[in-house]
Each structure stands twice: as structure tokens, then as C-alpha cells.
Amino acid sequence: MTSMFHDMLATYLTHRRWFAGKGRNFEVTHVHPLPWLREAEPRARIEIVTVRFDDGKQDSYQFPTAYLDRPDPEMGYALVGEFTHPELGDVAAYDAVYFKAIPESLMKGFHAHLDTPDLRFHVVDAAELPDASLPGSVMTAEQSNTSIAFGEEAILKLYRRISPGSNPDIEIHDALTRHGGDHVAPLLGWIEADWVDTEGRRQSGDLAMMQKFLRTGTDGWDIALSSVRDLLVEEDLHPDEVGGDFAGEAWRLGEATADVHADLAELLATGSLTGPEQARLAEAMRLRLEAAVHVVPELRPYARTLDSHFVAVAGLDAPVPVQRIHGDLHLGQTLRTVKGWKILDFEGEPAKSLPERVALDSPLRDIAGMLRSFDYAAGATLRQFGTGDHLVYRAREWSARNRGAFMDGYASTTGSSLDEHQTLLRAYETDKAVYEAVYEARNRPSWLAIPLQAIARIAAEE
């Protein structure tokens, strides 16, 4: 590939929500093409793009690329750029997922159980695939991957940032689907590929996952936002007096989360953290805080107090049970269906490496993520309504009510109160708020106030 194409790709990546390197200096150093997609028109193939940052770290991204002989005026939003390709001549390169023929070609790969040395389509036993001719369309919701809906039959999620090895999202969905878990969308299949990295080493990893479309699903984040809005438009009512009270759903979501944790503990590996491992967990949190202060200077006044929460983890007396968890649980990773709550996207935090995302961890990390999400729903709604004292009080009241309901629902299933785990839970919530501050500073600076307010609250509780 030409250096011109590398530069064009770098510019295109910078403006994508799913690109995890925003706010950092980087360059595209390597592009590895996979085989041409069969029967695809325009010509298209998946290419593995490697980027290198100033600190020497590298990431790889899946980039389905379509090559046209001339630019298409109607596809300007997906244009990467025009250049002279060493094999194809003068071309216009595009993000191929936005061409209707590309999702169709991928679906045909599943039906054919396509298996080449570099690209393999796996189908779960007894899975009912959508018709091969069913058109696919890219879903518009912002996320760290690209999802393609095939009518109301299936969703194909293309992992944009990829790593060698098995993706935990596929691994966990496969285990829960075979187990008959009630709280996930059944897995239908996945795509695996081999590629050559910058150093010439052959790598293997997962590119995509297809699962059943949940027709009756409503995004948990949207339901929560509607509930906060219903509260803030009222003059004098409390959260439990408003028609859109979310506490009952938060309680049931806590139940569902506990059920999933129990299934994961039964089906996959478990363990425990003793003194040295707890000290390493605490140190990892402290290092993330130290790095975050350089990115978000507003954290500095709270750093010493926040650090004390992490130090407390190293001093825990009892071993900490650990297992496979969701790793990035929040309201946006849930759907409310007629059959109850479903949990999505077991990929873990996008910014973490694959070894970090598959490592055993405490279920309290997931609980902390959901608690932060209730605060986020309140904070996001306040951005629309204003930050008057009365509105802030009511939004915090909503968050506190639903945080409590979620924890009560979780405890009702496990039979154990979360109160006895407050030291570790507080540390996980602090760690999550620090992560959010860095994310917002790099991606949505206007939202930075939400995690900073939480950090100030956490520090004040010391």
C-alpha cells in the first residue's frame, strides 16, 4: 500500500467513534489485505490496519475497504480518499460497510460456511441464519464497533479494534448460548481471520459476531433517560411518585446481572485474589489514576483521596473471589424485552488489551460500572435541563434511588448484601470514574463535568 493511502486512513480513523486513539499522535504503519469478498460489487475486502502511537504502542483495526474506479458522490460520508493503488490503478477507497452488497456478501459467507486459509465463517450448531438475500444496514447508534442489522432477524457486529486471540464477547456468548442463558441474545456465528502484522508474524483473531436480533428490545439507557426527564419536568414530585419511575426496572436489572454472574462462575474459570494479587490490583488502579492526572489536570485536587481508596484494597483481610465478568457494564449494554432484561457486549472496556479483558476479576467491577451509569443518566439529562440547585438535587435523588434498587435486586439473587464489600466496590467505582474522565477529555470534552462531579462526590465521602 502507498504512504498516501496510509495518511488518508489515518485522517479517516481520527473521526470515527470506534477509533480508540483519538487525542494521541499516531501513524498508520501497515495494512494487511484479506481475500476479496466473493460476489461483492464494488470490489471489497477486509484489511487489517496497524497504527503506531508516539509511545511505541500499536493497535490493529479491522477496516472493510471498497475500491471504486471513480468517486461516488452519494457516498462522500464513507470516502477515505483517491489514490493510485499498486494493483488496481486509480481508485477511490471507501469504508465498505456502507455499501449494501458488502453485508450481503458476509451473510453468504456464513451460509457457505466459508473456510479459507485466511478467513473462516463459523456457525453455531442448530443456529437459524437469516435468508442469504436479506439486506443488511449499518445501525446508527454510536458505539465502539460497527453493527449491521439484517431486518429483525440478526445483528452482525464487526469488531473494529482487534487483537490476536479469542474475543471474550464471542467466548462468553457461546458459553451462555449453549447453557441456555436467559439474559443474552443467542449467538449464531462468528468470523475469524489470520493476518500478518507489522513484524511479519502471522496472527489469528476474531473479526465479527452474529447474534439473534431482539425484536422487542428497548435500550436501557433510553429508558433511564426518559425516567429522569419525567422527573425533572415535574415541579414537586419525588422519583417514586413519577409515572416513569425506573426503580422497579433497576431492581430487575440487578437480578439479571446476578444471574449472568452466577452462570459465568459455573461455566468458566474462577479463582481468588489473596494479599499479593490484591496489592497488584490496587497498584494498577493507582497507576491509572497517576496517568489520568496528566490527561485531566482537574483530577489533581482529588488524587490523594482517590488514591487512598486504592490503597485500602491492598489491605483487605479476606481473599477476593474473581471470575469472568462483563467488564464494561452500563445501561447502554442492556435491552429491556418482553422476556426481561438482556445484557449485551461482553467485550470488556475497549481501551484495555485482550489479556486485561479476559482476566478474572471481581463481579463488583460490573456492579460499579452500572452504578456509574445511573449517575451518567442523571448527569446527561441535566445537560439538557440546566444545573440549578433544585434540578441537581432531584437528579441525584433519582440516581441514588436506582443505584440502591439495582444493588437490592442483585443481593436478592445472591442472598448476600453488598454492604460488606464497600471498600472494594468504592475502589472499583472510583477507578471507573477516573477512566470516564480520561475518555470524556479525549472524546467528548463537554461531558467531562459528569465524571468530575462523581469524583468530587466520592472524594467528599472520605
CSV table of C-alpha atoms in Angstrom, one decimal:
chain,number,residue,atom,x,y,z
A,1,MET,CA,0.0,0.0,0.0
A,2,THR,CA,1.1,3.6,-0.6
A,3,SER,CA,2.0,6.1,2.1
A,4,MET,CA,-0.7,8.3,0.6
A,5,PHE,CA,-3.3,5.7,1.5
A,6,HIS,CA,-1.9,5.3,5.0
A,7,ASP,CA,-2.2,9.1,5.5
A,8,MET,CA,-5.8,9.0,4.2
A,9,LEU,CA,-6.7,6.2,6.5
A,10,ALA,CA,-5.2,8.0,9.5
A,11,THR,CA,-7.4,11.0,8.8
A,12,TYR,CA,-10.5,8.9,8.4
A,13,LEU,CA,-9.8,6.9,11.6
A,14,THR,CA,-9.4,10.1,13.6
A,15,HIS,CA,-13.1,11.0,13.0
A,16,ARG,CA,-14.6,7.6,13.9
A,17,ARG,CA,-16.2,6.9,17.2
A,18,TRP,CA,-14.8,3.4,17.3
A,19,PHE,CA,-11.2,4.6,17.0
A,20,ALA,CA,-9.6,4.4,20.4
A,21,GLY,CA,-6.6,6.6,19.6
A,22,LYS,CA,-8.3,10.0,19.4
A,23,GLY,CA,-6.3,12.7,21.2
A,24,ARG,CA,-3.0,10.8,20.6
A,25,ASN,CA,-0.4,11.2,17.9
A,26,PHE,CA,-0.2,8.2,15.6
A,27,GLU,CA,0.5,6.9,12.1
A,28,VAL,CA,-0.7,4.0,10.0
A,29,THR,CA,2.3,1.7,9.6
A,30,HIS,CA,0.9,-1.4,8.0
A,31,VAL,CA,-2.1,-2.7,6.0
A,32,HIS,CA,-2.7,-6.4,5.5
A,33,PRO,CA,-5.4,-7.3,3.0
A,34,LEU,CA,-7.5,-10.4,3.4
A,35,PRO,CA,-9.1,-12.2,0.5
A,36,TRP,CA,-11.6,-10.4,-1.8
A,37,LEU,CA,-15.1,-10.9,-0.6
A,38,ARG,CA,-17.0,-13.2,-3.0
A,39,GLU,CA,-19.6,-11.7,-5.4
A,40,ALA,CA,-19.1,-8.3,-3.8
A,41,GLU,CA,-19.7,-5.3,-6.1
A,42,PRO,CA,-17.9,-2.9,-5.7
A,43,ARG,CA,-14.6,-4.8,-5.1
A,44,ALA,CA,-14.2,-5.1,-1.4
A,45,ARG,CA,-12.1,-6.9,1.2
A,46,ILE,CA,-11.3,-6.7,4.8
A,47,GLU,CA,-8.0,-5.1,5.6
A,48,ILE,CA,-6.2,-5.2,8.9
A,49,VAL,CA,-4.8,-1.7,9.6
A,50,THR,CA,-2.0,-1.3,12.2
A,51,VAL,CA,-1.4,2.1,13.8
A,52,ARG,CA,1.6,3.1,16.0
A,53,PHE,CA,1.5,5.8,18.6
A,54,ASP,CA,4.2,8.1,19.7
A,55,ASP,CA,4.9,6.0,22.8
A,56,GLY,CA,5.6,3.0,20.5
A,57,LYS,CA,2.4,1.1,21.4
A,58,GLN,CA,0.4,-0.4,18.5
A,59,ASP,CA,-3.3,-1.2,17.8
A,60,SER,CA,-4.8,-3.1,14.9
A,61,TYR,CA,-8.2,-2.3,13.3
A,62,GLN,CA,-10.5,-4.1,11.0
A,63,PHE,CA,-11.3,-2.0,8.0
A,64,PRO,CA,-13.5,-3.4,5.3
A,65,THR,CA,-12.4,-1.4,2.2
A,66,ALA,CA,-14.3,-0.9,-1.0
A,67,TYR,CA,-12.5,0.2,-4.2
A,68,LEU,CA,-14.3,2.1,-6.9
A,69,ASP,CA,-12.9,3.2,-10.2
A,70,ARG,CA,-14.3,6.7,-9.7
A,71,PRO,CA,-15.8,8.5,-6.7
A,72,ASP,CA,-19.5,8.1,-5.9
A,73,PRO,CA,-21.0,11.5,-5.0
A,74,GLU,CA,-23.7,9.8,-2.8
A,75,MET,CA,-21.1,8.0,-0.6
A,76,GLY,CA,-19.0,11.0,0.4
A,77,TYR,CA,-19.5,10.3,4.1
A,78,ALA,CA,-17.7,7.0,3.7
A,79,LEU,CA,-14.8,8.2,1.5
A,80,VAL,CA,-11.3,7.5,2.6
A,81,GLY,CA,-9.6,9.1,-0.4
A,82,GLU,CA,-8.5,8.8,-4.0
A,83,PHE,CA,-5.1,7.4,-4.9
A,84,THR,CA,-3.2,5.1,-7.2
A,85,HIS,CA,-3.4,1.6,-5.9
A,86,PRO,CA,-0.3,-0.6,-6.8
A,87,GLU,CA,-2.6,-3.4,-8.1
A,88,LEU,CA,-5.8,-1.7,-9.0
A,89,GLY,CA,-4.7,1.6,-10.5
A,90,ASP,CA,-6.5,4.8,-9.9
A,91,VAL,CA,-9.3,4.2,-7.3
A,92,ALA,CA,-11.5,5.8,-4.7
A,93,ALA,CA,-11.3,3.9,-1.4
A,94,TYR,CA,-14.4,3.7,0.9
A,95,ASP,CA,-15.4,2.3,4.3
A,96,ALA,CA,-17.1,-0.8,2.7
A,97,VAL,CA,-19.7,-1.4,5.4
A,98,TYR,CA,-21.9,1.3,3.9
A,99,PHE,CA,-22.3,-0.5,0.6
A,100,LYS,CA,-25.3,-2.8,0.6
A,101,ALA,CA,-23.6,-5.5,-1.2
A,102,ILE,CA,-20.9,-6.0,1.5
A,103,PRO,CA,-23.2,-7.1,4.3
A,104,GLU,CA,-24.9,-9.4,1.8
A,105,SER,CA,-21.5,-10.9,0.9
A,106,LEU,CA,-20.7,-11.5,4.6
A,107,MET,CA,-24.1,-13.2,5.1
A,108,LYS,CA,-23.4,-15.5,2.2
A,109,GLY,CA,-20.1,-16.4,3.8
A,110,PHE,CA,-22.0,-17.7,6.8
A,111,HIS,CA,-24.4,-19.7,4.7
A,112,ALA,CA,-21.5,-21.3,2.7
A,113,HIS,CA,-19.5,-22.0,6.0
A,114,LEU,CA,-16.7,-20.3,4.1
A,115,ASP,CA,-13.3,-21.6,5.2
A,116,THR,CA,-10.1,-20.3,3.6
A,117,PRO,CA,-6.6,-20.2,5.0
A,118,ASP,CA,-7.1,-16.5,5.9
A,119,LEU,CA,-10.9,-16.1,6.6
A,120,ARG,CA,-13.3,-18.5,8.3
A,121,PHE,CA,-17.0,-18.3,9.0
A,122,HIS,CA,-18.3,-20.3,12.0
A,123,VAL,CA,-21.9,-21.2,12.6
A,124,VAL,CA,-23.3,-22.4,15.9
A,125,ASP,CA,-24.8,-25.8,15.8
A,126,ALA,CA,-28.6,-25.6,15.0
A,127,ALA,CA,-28.4,-21.9,14.6
A,128,GLU,CA,-31.1,-20.4,12.3
A,129,LEU,CA,-29.4,-18.0,9.9
A,130,PRO,CA,-31.3,-15.2,8.2
A,131,ASP,CA,-32.1,-15.7,4.5
A,132,ALA,CA,-28.9,-15.1,2.5
A,133,SER,CA,-30.6,-12.4,0.4
A,134,LEU,CA,-31.9,-10.4,3.4
A,135,PRO,CA,-30.3,-6.9,3.1
A,136,GLY,CA,-28.1,-5.6,5.9
A,137,SER,CA,-27.9,-2.0,7.1
A,138,VAL,CA,-25.5,-0.3,9.4
A,139,MET,CA,-27.0,0.7,12.7
A,140,THR,CA,-26.6,4.4,13.5
A,141,ALA,CA,-26.2,4.2,17.3
A,142,GLU,CA,-22.7,5.4,18.4
A,143,GLN,CA,-20.6,2.6,19.7
A,144,SER,CA,-17.1,1.2,19.7
A,145,ASN,CA,-17.8,-1.3,16.9
A,146,THR,CA,-20.0,-1.3,13.7
A,147,SER,CA,-23.2,-3.3,13.9
A,148,ILE,CA,-25.2,-4.4,10.8
A,149,ALA,CA,-28.8,-5.3,11.2
A,150,PHE,CA,-30.3,-7.9,8.9
A,151,GLY,CA,-34.0,-7.0,9.1
A,152,GLU,CA,-35.3,-8.1,12.5
A,153,GLU,CA,-33.5,-11.5,12.3
A,154,ALA,CA,-29.9,-10.9,13.2
A,155,ILE,CA,-27.2,-8.4,14.1
A,156,LEU,CA,-23.6,-8.7,12.8
A,157,LYS,CA,-21.2,-6.8,15.0
A,158,LEU,CA,-17.9,-6.0,13.3
A,159,TYR,CA,-15.1,-5.6,15.9
A,160,ARG,CA,-13.2,-2.6,14.7
A,161,ARG,CA,-10.3,-2.7,17.2
A,162,ILE,CA,-9.0,-6.3,17.1
A,163,SER,CA,-6.4,-8.4,18.8
A,164,PRO,CA,-4.8,-11.8,18.3
A,165,GLY,CA,-6.7,-14.5,20.2
A,166,SER,CA,-10.4,-15.2,21.0
A,167,ASN,CA,-12.7,-12.3,21.6
A,168,PRO,CA,-14.3,-12.5,25.0
A,169,ASP,CA,-17.6,-11.3,23.6
A,170,ILE,CA,-17.8,-14.4,21.4
A,171,GLU,CA,-16.4,-16.8,24.0
A,172,ILE,CA,-18.9,-15.7,26.7
A,173,HIS,CA,-21.9,-15.6,24.3
A,174,ASP,CA,-21.0,-19.0,23.1
A,175,ALA,CA,-20.9,-20.4,26.6
A,176,LEU,CA,-24.1,-18.7,27.7
A,177,THR,CA,-26.0,-19.7,24.5
A,178,ARG,CA,-25.1,-23.3,24.8
A,179,HIS,CA,-26.1,-23.1,28.5
A,180,GLY,CA,-29.5,-21.7,27.6
A,181,GLY,CA,-28.9,-18.4,29.5
A,182,ASP,CA,-32.0,-16.2,29.7
A,183,HIS,CA,-30.2,-12.8,29.7
A,184,VAL,CA,-28.3,-12.8,26.4
A,185,ALA,CA,-29.2,-12.7,22.7
A,186,PRO,CA,-28.3,-16.2,21.3
A,187,LEU,CA,-25.1,-16.5,19.3
A,188,LEU,CA,-25.5,-17.5,15.7
A,189,GLY,CA,-21.9,-17.4,14.4
A,190,TRP,CA,-18.7,-15.5,14.2
A,191,ILE,CA,-15.9,-14.7,11.7
A,192,GLU,CA,-12.2,-15.5,12.4
A,193,ALA,CA,-9.2,-14.4,10.3
A,194,ASP,CA,-5.4,-14.8,10.0
A,195,TRP,CA,-3.2,-11.8,9.1
A,196,VAL,CA,0.4,-10.8,9.1
A,197,ASP,CA,1.4,-8.0,11.5
A,198,THR,CA,4.0,-5.2,11.1
A,199,GLU,CA,6.8,-7.5,12.2
A,200,GLY,CA,5.8,-10.2,9.7
A,201,ARG,CA,4.4,-12.5,12.3
A,202,ARG,CA,1.2,-14.5,11.5
A,203,GLN,CA,-1.7,-13.7,13.8
A,204,SER,CA,-5.2,-15.1,14.3
A,205,GLY,CA,-8.2,-13.4,15.9
A,206,ASP,CA,-11.9,-12.8,15.7
A,207,LEU,CA,-13.4,-10.1,13.4
A,208,ALA,CA,-17.1,-10.3,14.0
A,209,MET,CA,-20.0,-11.9,15.9
A,210,MET,CA,-23.6,-12.5,14.7
A,211,GLN,CA,-26.4,-13.0,17.1
A,212,LYS,CA,-30.2,-13.1,17.1
A,213,PHE,CA,-32.0,-9.7,16.8
A,214,LEU,CA,-34.1,-8.9,19.9
A,215,ARG,CA,-37.2,-7.6,18.2
A,216,THR,CA,-38.9,-6.3,21.4
A,217,GLY,CA,-35.7,-4.8,22.9
A,218,THR,CA,-35.6,-1.2,24.1
A,219,ASP,CA,-32.2,0.3,25.1
A,220,GLY,CA,-31.8,0.5,28.8
A,221,TRP,CA,-30.1,3.9,28.5
A,222,ASP,CA,-33.0,5.3,26.6
A,223,ILE,CA,-35.5,4.1,29.2
A,224,ALA,CA,-33.4,5.5,32.0
A,225,LEU,CA,-33.1,8.9,30.3
A,226,SER,CA,-36.9,9.0,29.8
A,227,SER,CA,-37.3,8.3,33.5
A,228,VAL,CA,-35.0,11.2,34.5
A,229,ARG,CA,-36.8,13.6,32.1
A,230,ASP,CA,-40.2,12.6,33.6
A,231,LEU,CA,-38.9,13.5,37.0
A,232,LEU,CA,-37.3,16.8,36.1
A,233,VAL,CA,-40.3,18.2,34.2
A,234,GLU,CA,-42.4,17.7,37.4
A,235,GLU,CA,-42.5,20.5,39.9
A,236,ASP,CA,-42.6,18.8,43.3
A,237,LEU,CA,-42.8,15.0,42.9
A,238,HIS,CA,-40.1,12.6,44.1
A,239,PRO,CA,-38.8,9.7,41.9
A,240,ASP,CA,-41.1,7.2,43.5
A,241,GLU,CA,-44.1,9.4,42.7
A,242,VAL,CA,-43.4,9.9,39.0
A,243,GLY,CA,-45.1,7.7,36.4
A,244,GLY,CA,-41.8,6.9,34.8
A,245,ASP,CA,-40.1,5.6,38.0
A,246,PHE,CA,-37.2,3.3,37.0
A,247,ALA,CA,-36.5,1.7,40.3
A,248,GLY,CA,-38.5,-1.5,39.6
A,249,GLU,CA,-36.6,-2.0,36.4
A,250,ALA,CA,-33.3,-1.2,38.1
A,251,TRP,CA,-34.1,-3.9,40.7
A,252,ARG,CA,-34.9,-6.5,38.0
A,253,LEU,CA,-31.7,-5.5,36.1
A,254,GLY,CA,-29.8,-6.2,39.3
A,255,GLU,CA,-31.4,-9.6,39.4
A,256,ALA,CA,-30.4,-10.3,35.8
A,257,THR,CA,-26.8,-9.2,36.4
A,258,ALA,CA,-26.5,-11.6,39.3
A,259,ASP,CA,-27.9,-14.4,37.2
A,260,VAL,CA,-25.3,-13.8,34.5
A,261,HIS,CA,-22.5,-13.7,37.0
A,262,ALA,CA,-23.7,-17.0,38.5
A,263,ASP,CA,-23.8,-18.6,35.1
A,264,LEU,CA,-20.3,-17.3,34.2
A,265,ALA,CA,-18.9,-18.7,37.5
A,266,GLU,CA,-20.4,-22.1,36.7
A,267,LEU,CA,-19.3,-22.3,33.1
A,268,LEU,CA,-15.9,-20.6,33.1
A,269,ALA,CA,-12.8,-20.2,35.2
A,270,THR,CA,-12.9,-18.8,38.8
A,271,GLY,CA,-10.3,-18.0,41.4
A,272,SER,CA,-9.4,-15.7,44.2
A,273,LEU,CA,-7.1,-12.8,44.9
A,274,THR,CA,-5.0,-13.0,48.0
A,275,GLY,CA,-2.7,-10.5,49.5
A,276,PRO,CA,-0.1,-10.1,46.7
A,277,GLU,CA,-2.7,-10.2,44.0
A,278,GLN,CA,-4.8,-7.6,45.8
A,279,ALA,CA,-1.8,-5.4,46.1
A,280,ARG,CA,-1.2,-5.7,42.3
A,281,LEU,CA,-4.9,-4.8,41.7
A,282,ALA,CA,-4.5,-1.7,43.9
A,283,GLU,CA,-1.3,-0.7,42.2
A,284,ALA,CA,-2.9,-1.0,38.8
A,285,MET,CA,-5.7,1.4,39.9
A,286,ARG,CA,-3.1,3.8,41.3
A,287,LEU,CA,-1.1,3.8,38.1
A,288,ARG,CA,-4.3,4.5,36.1
A,289,LEU,CA,-5.0,7.4,38.3
A,290,GLU,CA,-1.5,8.8,38.0
A,291,ALA,CA,-1.6,8.6,34.2
A,292,ALA,CA,-5.1,10.1,34.2
A,293,VAL,CA,-4.0,13.2,36.1
A,294,HIS,CA,-1.7,14.1,33.3
A,295,VAL,CA,-4.5,13.9,30.8
A,296,VAL,CA,-7.2,15.5,33.0
A,297,PRO,CA,-5.5,18.1,35.3
A,298,GLU,CA,-8.8,18.7,37.0
A,299,LEU,CA,-8.3,15.4,38.8
A,300,ARG,CA,-5.2,16.6,40.7
A,301,PRO,CA,-7.0,18.2,43.7
A,302,TYR,CA,-8.7,14.8,44.4
A,303,ALA,CA,-5.8,12.5,43.6
A,304,ARG,CA,-4.6,11.9,47.2
A,305,THR,CA,-8.1,11.0,48.5
A,306,LEU,CA,-8.9,8.8,45.5
A,307,ASP,CA,-5.5,7.0,45.9
A,308,SER,CA,-6.5,6.2,49.5
A,309,HIS,CA,-9.4,4.1,48.2
A,310,PHE,CA,-7.0,2.0,46.1
A,311,VAL,CA,-4.5,1.6,49.0
A,312,ALA,CA,-7.4,0.2,51.1
A,313,VAL,CA,-7.8,-2.6,48.5
A,314,ALA,CA,-4.3,-3.8,49.2
A,315,GLY,CA,-5.1,-4.0,52.9
A,316,LEU,CA,-8.2,-6.3,52.6
A,317,ASP,CA,-8.2,-9.2,55.0
A,318,ALA,CA,-10.2,-11.8,53.1
A,319,PRO,CA,-9.4,-13.2,49.7
A,320,VAL,CA,-11.4,-11.6,46.8
A,321,PRO,CA,-13.4,-14.1,44.7
A,322,VAL,CA,-12.8,-13.5,40.9
A,323,GLN,CA,-14.3,-14.9,37.7
A,324,ARG,CA,-15.1,-14.0,34.2
A,325,ILE,CA,-17.3,-10.8,34.1
A,326,HIS,CA,-18.8,-8.4,31.6
A,327,GLY,CA,-16.0,-5.9,32.1
A,328,ASP,CA,-17.8,-2.8,30.7
A,329,LEU,CA,-21.3,-3.0,32.1
A,330,HIS,CA,-23.6,0.1,31.8
A,331,LEU,CA,-27.1,0.9,30.8
A,332,GLY,CA,-26.2,1.2,27.1
A,333,GLN,CA,-25.2,-2.5,27.2
A,334,THR,CA,-28.7,-3.6,28.2
A,335,LEU,CA,-32.0,-4.2,26.4
A,336,ARG,CA,-35.4,-4.5,28.1
A,337,THR,CA,-37.5,-7.0,26.2
A,338,VAL,CA,-40.9,-8.6,26.8
A,339,LYS,CA,-38.9,-11.6,28.3
A,340,GLY,CA,-36.9,-9.4,30.7
A,341,TRP,CA,-33.5,-7.7,30.7
A,342,LYS,CA,-30.8,-8.8,28.2
A,343,ILE,CA,-27.1,-7.9,28.6
A,344,LEU,CA,-25.0,-7.2,25.5
A,345,ASP,CA,-21.4,-6.7,24.5
A,346,PHE,CA,-19.2,-8.9,26.7
A,347,GLU,CA,-16.1,-7.5,25.0
A,348,GLY,CA,-14.8,-5.5,28.0
A,349,GLU,CA,-13.5,-1.9,28.1
A,350,PRO,CA,-12.4,-1.1,24.6
A,351,ALA,CA,-9.2,0.7,25.8
A,352,LYS,CA,-7.9,-2.4,27.6
A,353,SER,CA,-5.7,-5.0,26.0
A,354,LEU,CA,-7.1,-8.5,25.3
A,355,PRO,CA,-5.2,-10.1,28.2
A,356,GLU,CA,-6.7,-7.5,30.5
A,357,ARG,CA,-10.2,-8.0,29.1
A,358,VAL,CA,-10.2,-11.8,29.6
A,359,ALA,CA,-8.5,-11.7,33.1
A,360,LEU,CA,-10.5,-12.9,36.0
A,361,ASP,CA,-12.0,-10.1,38.1
A,362,SER,CA,-14.5,-9.4,40.8
A,363,PRO,CA,-18.2,-9.1,39.8
A,364,LEU,CA,-18.0,-5.9,41.8
A,365,ARG,CA,-16.4,-4.2,38.8
A,366,ASP,CA,-19.6,-4.8,36.8
A,367,ILE,CA,-21.7,-3.5,39.7
A,368,ALA,CA,-19.6,-0.4,39.9
A,369,GLY,CA,-20.0,0.2,36.2
A,370,MET,CA,-23.7,0.1,36.4
A,371,LEU,CA,-23.8,2.4,39.4
A,372,ARG,CA,-21.7,4.9,37.4
A,373,SER,CA,-24.2,4.5,34.6
A,374,PHE,CA,-27.1,5.6,36.8
A,375,ASP,CA,-25.1,8.8,37.6
A,376,TYR,CA,-24.4,9.3,33.9
A,377,ALA,CA,-28.1,9.1,33.0
A,378,ALA,CA,-28.8,11.8,35.6
A,379,GLY,CA,-25.9,13.9,34.5
A,380,ALA,CA,-26.7,13.6,30.8
A,381,THR,CA,-30.2,14.7,31.4
A,382,LEU,CA,-29.1,17.7,33.5
A,383,ARG,CA,-27.1,18.9,30.5
A,384,GLN,CA,-30.4,19.5,28.7
A,385,PHE,CA,-32.4,20.9,31.7
A,386,GLY,CA,-29.7,23.0,33.3
A,387,THR,CA,-27.8,22.8,36.6
A,388,GLY,CA,-30.0,24.7,39.0
A,389,ASP,CA,-29.8,23.5,42.6
A,390,HIS,CA,-33.3,22.1,42.6
A,391,LEU,CA,-32.7,20.2,39.4
A,392,VAL,CA,-29.4,18.8,40.6
A,393,TYR,CA,-31.0,17.7,43.9
A,394,ARG,CA,-33.7,15.8,42.0
A,395,ALA,CA,-31.3,14.2,39.6
A,396,ARG,CA,-29.1,13.0,42.4
A,397,GLU,CA,-32.2,11.7,44.2
A,398,TRP,CA,-33.1,9.7,41.0
A,399,SER,CA,-29.6,8.3,40.8
A,400,ALA,CA,-29.5,7.3,44.5
A,401,ARG,CA,-32.9,5.6,44.3
A,402,ASN,CA,-31.9,3.5,41.3
A,403,ARG,CA,-28.4,2.7,42.5
A,404,GLY,CA,-30.0,1.3,45.6
A,405,ALA,CA,-32.7,-0.6,43.7
A,406,PHE,CA,-30.1,-2.2,41.5
A,407,MET,CA,-27.9,-3.4,44.4
A,408,ASP,CA,-31.0,-4.7,46.2
A,409,GLY,CA,-32.1,-6.7,43.2
A,410,TYR,CA,-28.6,-8.1,42.9
A,411,ALA,CA,-28.4,-9.0,46.6
A,412,SER,CA,-31.9,-10.7,46.4
A,413,THR,CA,-30.5,-13.2,43.9
A,414,THR,CA,-27.1,-13.8,45.6
A,415,GLY,CA,-28.5,-13.8,49.1
A,416,SER,CA,-25.7,-11.6,50.3
A,417,SER,CA,-25.7,-7.9,50.9
A,418,LEU,CA,-23.2,-5.7,49.1
A,419,ASP,CA,-22.6,-3.6,52.2
A,420,GLU,CA,-19.9,-6.0,53.3
A,421,HIS,CA,-17.9,-5.2,50.1
A,422,GLN,CA,-18.0,-1.4,50.3
A,423,THR,CA,-14.2,-1.0,50.3
A,424,LEU,CA,-13.7,-2.9,47.1
A,425,LEU,CA,-16.9,-1.6,45.5
A,426,ARG,CA,-15.9,2.0,46.2
A,427,ALA,CA,-12.4,1.4,44.7
A,428,TYR,CA,-13.9,0.0,41.5
A,429,GLU,CA,-16.3,2.9,41.2
A,430,THR,CA,-13.5,5.3,41.7
A,431,ASP,CA,-11.4,3.5,39.1
A,432,LYS,CA,-14.3,3.7,36.7
A,433,ALA,CA,-14.9,7.4,37.2
A,434,VAL,CA,-11.2,8.1,36.5
A,435,TYR,CA,-11.5,6.0,33.3
A,436,GLU,CA,-14.5,8.1,32.3
A,437,ALA,CA,-12.8,11.3,32.9
A,438,VAL,CA,-10.0,10.4,30.5
A,439,TYR,CA,-12.5,9.1,27.9
A,440,GLU,CA,-14.5,12.3,28.0
A,441,ALA,CA,-11.4,14.5,27.9
A,442,ARG,CA,-10.3,12.7,24.7
A,443,ASN,CA,-13.7,12.2,23.0
A,444,ARG,CA,-16.4,14.5,24.5
A,445,PRO,CA,-14.9,17.3,26.4
A,446,SER,CA,-18.3,18.9,27.0
A,447,TRP,CA,-19.3,15.8,29.0
A,448,LEU,CA,-16.2,15.9,31.3
A,449,ALA,CA,-18.2,17.5,34.1
A,450,ILE,CA,-20.2,14.3,34.7
A,451,PRO,CA,-17.3,12.1,35.9
A,452,LEU,CA,-15.6,15.1,37.6
A,453,GLN,CA,-18.8,15.7,39.7
A,454,ALA,CA,-18.8,12.0,40.7
A,455,ILE,CA,-15.1,12.1,41.6
A,456,ALA,CA,-15.8,15.2,43.8
A,457,ARG,CA,-18.7,13.3,45.5
A,458,ILE,CA,-16.5,10.2,46.1
A,459,ALA,CA,-13.7,12.3,47.5
A,460,ALA,CA,-16.1,14.2,49.8
A,461,GLU,CA,-17.4,10.9,51.2
A,462,GLU,CA,-13.9,10.1,52.6
